[in-house]
XYZ file of C-alpha atoms in Angstrom:
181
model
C -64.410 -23.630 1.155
C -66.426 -21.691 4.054
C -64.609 -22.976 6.787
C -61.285 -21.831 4.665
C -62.976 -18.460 3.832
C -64.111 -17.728 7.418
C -60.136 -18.927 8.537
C -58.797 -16.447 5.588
C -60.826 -13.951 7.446
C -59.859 -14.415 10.660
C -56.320 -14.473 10.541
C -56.926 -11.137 8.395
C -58.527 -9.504 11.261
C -56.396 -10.903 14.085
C -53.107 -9.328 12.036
C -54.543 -5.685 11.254
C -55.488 -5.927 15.091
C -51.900 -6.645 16.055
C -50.826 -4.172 13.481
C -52.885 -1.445 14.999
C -51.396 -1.890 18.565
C -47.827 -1.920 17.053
C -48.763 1.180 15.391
C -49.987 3.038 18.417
C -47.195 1.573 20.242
C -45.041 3.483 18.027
C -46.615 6.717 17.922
C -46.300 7.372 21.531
C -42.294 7.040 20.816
C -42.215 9.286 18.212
C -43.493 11.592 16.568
C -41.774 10.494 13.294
C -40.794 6.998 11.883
C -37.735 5.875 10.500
C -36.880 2.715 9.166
C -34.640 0.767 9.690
C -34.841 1.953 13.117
C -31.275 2.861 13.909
C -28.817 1.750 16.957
C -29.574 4.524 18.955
C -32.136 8.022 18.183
C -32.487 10.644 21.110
C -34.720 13.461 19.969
C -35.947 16.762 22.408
C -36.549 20.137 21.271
C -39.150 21.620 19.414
C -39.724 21.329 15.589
C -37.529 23.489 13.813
C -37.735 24.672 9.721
C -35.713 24.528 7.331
C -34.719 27.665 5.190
C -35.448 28.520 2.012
C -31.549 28.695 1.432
C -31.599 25.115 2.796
C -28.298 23.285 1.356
C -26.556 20.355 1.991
C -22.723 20.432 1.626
C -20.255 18.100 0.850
C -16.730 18.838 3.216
C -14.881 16.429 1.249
C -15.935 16.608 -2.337
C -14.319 13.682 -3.633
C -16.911 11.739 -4.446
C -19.542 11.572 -7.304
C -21.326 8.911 -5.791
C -21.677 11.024 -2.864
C -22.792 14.459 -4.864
C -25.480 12.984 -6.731
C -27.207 11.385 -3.571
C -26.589 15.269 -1.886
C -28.064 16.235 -4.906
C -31.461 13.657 -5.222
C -31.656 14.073 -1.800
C -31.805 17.865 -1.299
C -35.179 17.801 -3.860
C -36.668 15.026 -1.519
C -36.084 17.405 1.618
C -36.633 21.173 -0.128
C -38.424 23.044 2.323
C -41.500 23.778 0.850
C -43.089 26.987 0.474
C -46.146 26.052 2.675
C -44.539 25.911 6.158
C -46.908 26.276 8.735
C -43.839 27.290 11.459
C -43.143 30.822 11.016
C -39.587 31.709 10.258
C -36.827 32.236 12.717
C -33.328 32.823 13.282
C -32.791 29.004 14.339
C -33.657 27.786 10.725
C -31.492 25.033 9.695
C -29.605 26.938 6.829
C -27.477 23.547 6.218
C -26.211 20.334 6.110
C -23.018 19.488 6.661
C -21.495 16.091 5.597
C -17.981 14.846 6.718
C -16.593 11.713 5.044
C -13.383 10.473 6.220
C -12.401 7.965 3.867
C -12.565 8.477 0.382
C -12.574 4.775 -0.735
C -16.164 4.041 -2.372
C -14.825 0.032 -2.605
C -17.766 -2.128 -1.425
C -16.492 -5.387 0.538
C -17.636 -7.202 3.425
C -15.434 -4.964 5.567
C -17.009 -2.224 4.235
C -18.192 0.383 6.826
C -21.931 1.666 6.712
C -21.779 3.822 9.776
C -22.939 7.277 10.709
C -24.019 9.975 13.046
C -26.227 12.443 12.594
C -26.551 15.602 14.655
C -28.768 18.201 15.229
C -28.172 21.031 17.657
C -28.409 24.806 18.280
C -29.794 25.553 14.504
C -26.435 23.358 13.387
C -26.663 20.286 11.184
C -24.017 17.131 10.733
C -23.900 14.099 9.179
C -20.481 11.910 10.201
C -19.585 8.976 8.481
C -17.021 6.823 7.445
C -17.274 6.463 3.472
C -19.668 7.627 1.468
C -22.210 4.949 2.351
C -22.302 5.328 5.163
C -23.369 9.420 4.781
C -25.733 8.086 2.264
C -27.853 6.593 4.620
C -27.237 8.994 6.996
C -29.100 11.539 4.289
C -31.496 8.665 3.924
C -32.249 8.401 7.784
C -32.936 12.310 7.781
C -34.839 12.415 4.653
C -37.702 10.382 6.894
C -37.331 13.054 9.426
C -38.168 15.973 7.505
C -41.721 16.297 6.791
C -42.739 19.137 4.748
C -39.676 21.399 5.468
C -39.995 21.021 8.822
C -37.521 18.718 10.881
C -39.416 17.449 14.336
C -37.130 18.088 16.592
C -34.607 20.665 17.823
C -32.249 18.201 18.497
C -31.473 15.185 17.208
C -28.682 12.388 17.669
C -28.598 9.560 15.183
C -26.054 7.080 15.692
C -26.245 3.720 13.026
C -24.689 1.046 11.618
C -25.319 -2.519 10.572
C -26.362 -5.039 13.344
C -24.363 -7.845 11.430
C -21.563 -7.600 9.251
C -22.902 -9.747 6.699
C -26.334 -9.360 4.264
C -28.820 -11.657 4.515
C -28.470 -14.585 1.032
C -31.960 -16.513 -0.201
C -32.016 -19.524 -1.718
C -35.765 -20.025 -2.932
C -36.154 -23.932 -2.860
C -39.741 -23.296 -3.712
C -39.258 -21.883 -7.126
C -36.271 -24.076 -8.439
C -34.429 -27.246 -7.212
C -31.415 -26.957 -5.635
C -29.558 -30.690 -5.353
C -28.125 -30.481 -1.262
C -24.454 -30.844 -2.979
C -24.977 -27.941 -4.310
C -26.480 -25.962 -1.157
């Protein structure tokens, strides 16, 4: 049981060493992580706040699914009354999000797309259905640290690498006859 201990041990070591140099790795980046990573992310700019009168708004408001993520999701991204950036006429004021379908069916055609951008004190999030701006809001919600967004401009564009989800069949727990798989 040493020589298993002292293995145990080492392979602990060797992965929070690997895990260290991916971190640093990613720090020099950016500033801010985001995961899933999306397709493509193009920051510059300095950080800018967001104001007190921060709102997100719905263009098409169709959707109950959608207003009740808006909703959740402007208390996870509130500005907070402790920003240490001063205030300033290019305060994001709000979020705009523009759906263009209005179908909230979920199939394997489904389309999870979106863009988000952030320019000139202006804020969009572009998507094709309602998923889609979901995880847009998602994506920015791990931007926004502490009212403050990191950058001055942003552009955000994602989607799913595949068009399928990933299926599990855990052998290990229960028997599956190979008819069957």
């Amino acid at each position: 049981t040493k020589l298993y201990d002292q293995c145990g041990l080492l392979l602990f070591v060797a992965a929070a060493a690997v895990g260290s140099a991916v971190a640093v790795e990613d720090a020099n980046v950016t500033q801010r992580s985001v995961w899933p990573l999306p397709v493509l992310m193009s920051t510059s700019g300095s950080p800018v706040r967001l104001s007190k009168d921060f709102k997100i708004v719905n263009l098409h408001d169709t959707s109950d699914r959608l207003n009740r993520a808006i909703e959740r999701y402007t208390h996870w991204i509130h500005p907070s009354e402790q920003s240490s950036l001063p205030g300033s006429s290019n305060d994001l004021t709000v979020l705009e999000v523009n759906v263009t379908s209005d179908s909230e069916v979920l199939s394997a055609s489904t389309r999870y797309g979106y863009h988000i951008a952030v320019a000139d004190g202006r804020a969009v999030i572009d998507a094709d259905t309602v998923y889609g701006a979901i995880y847009g809001l998602e994506t920015l919600s791990q931007l926004v640290t502490d009212g403050v967004l990191g950058y001055g401009e942003l552009s955000v564009h994602d989607y799913p690498r595949y068009r399928h989800r990933g299926f599990m069949l855990d052998s290990g727990r229960r028997f599956f006859p190979v008819p069957l798989v």
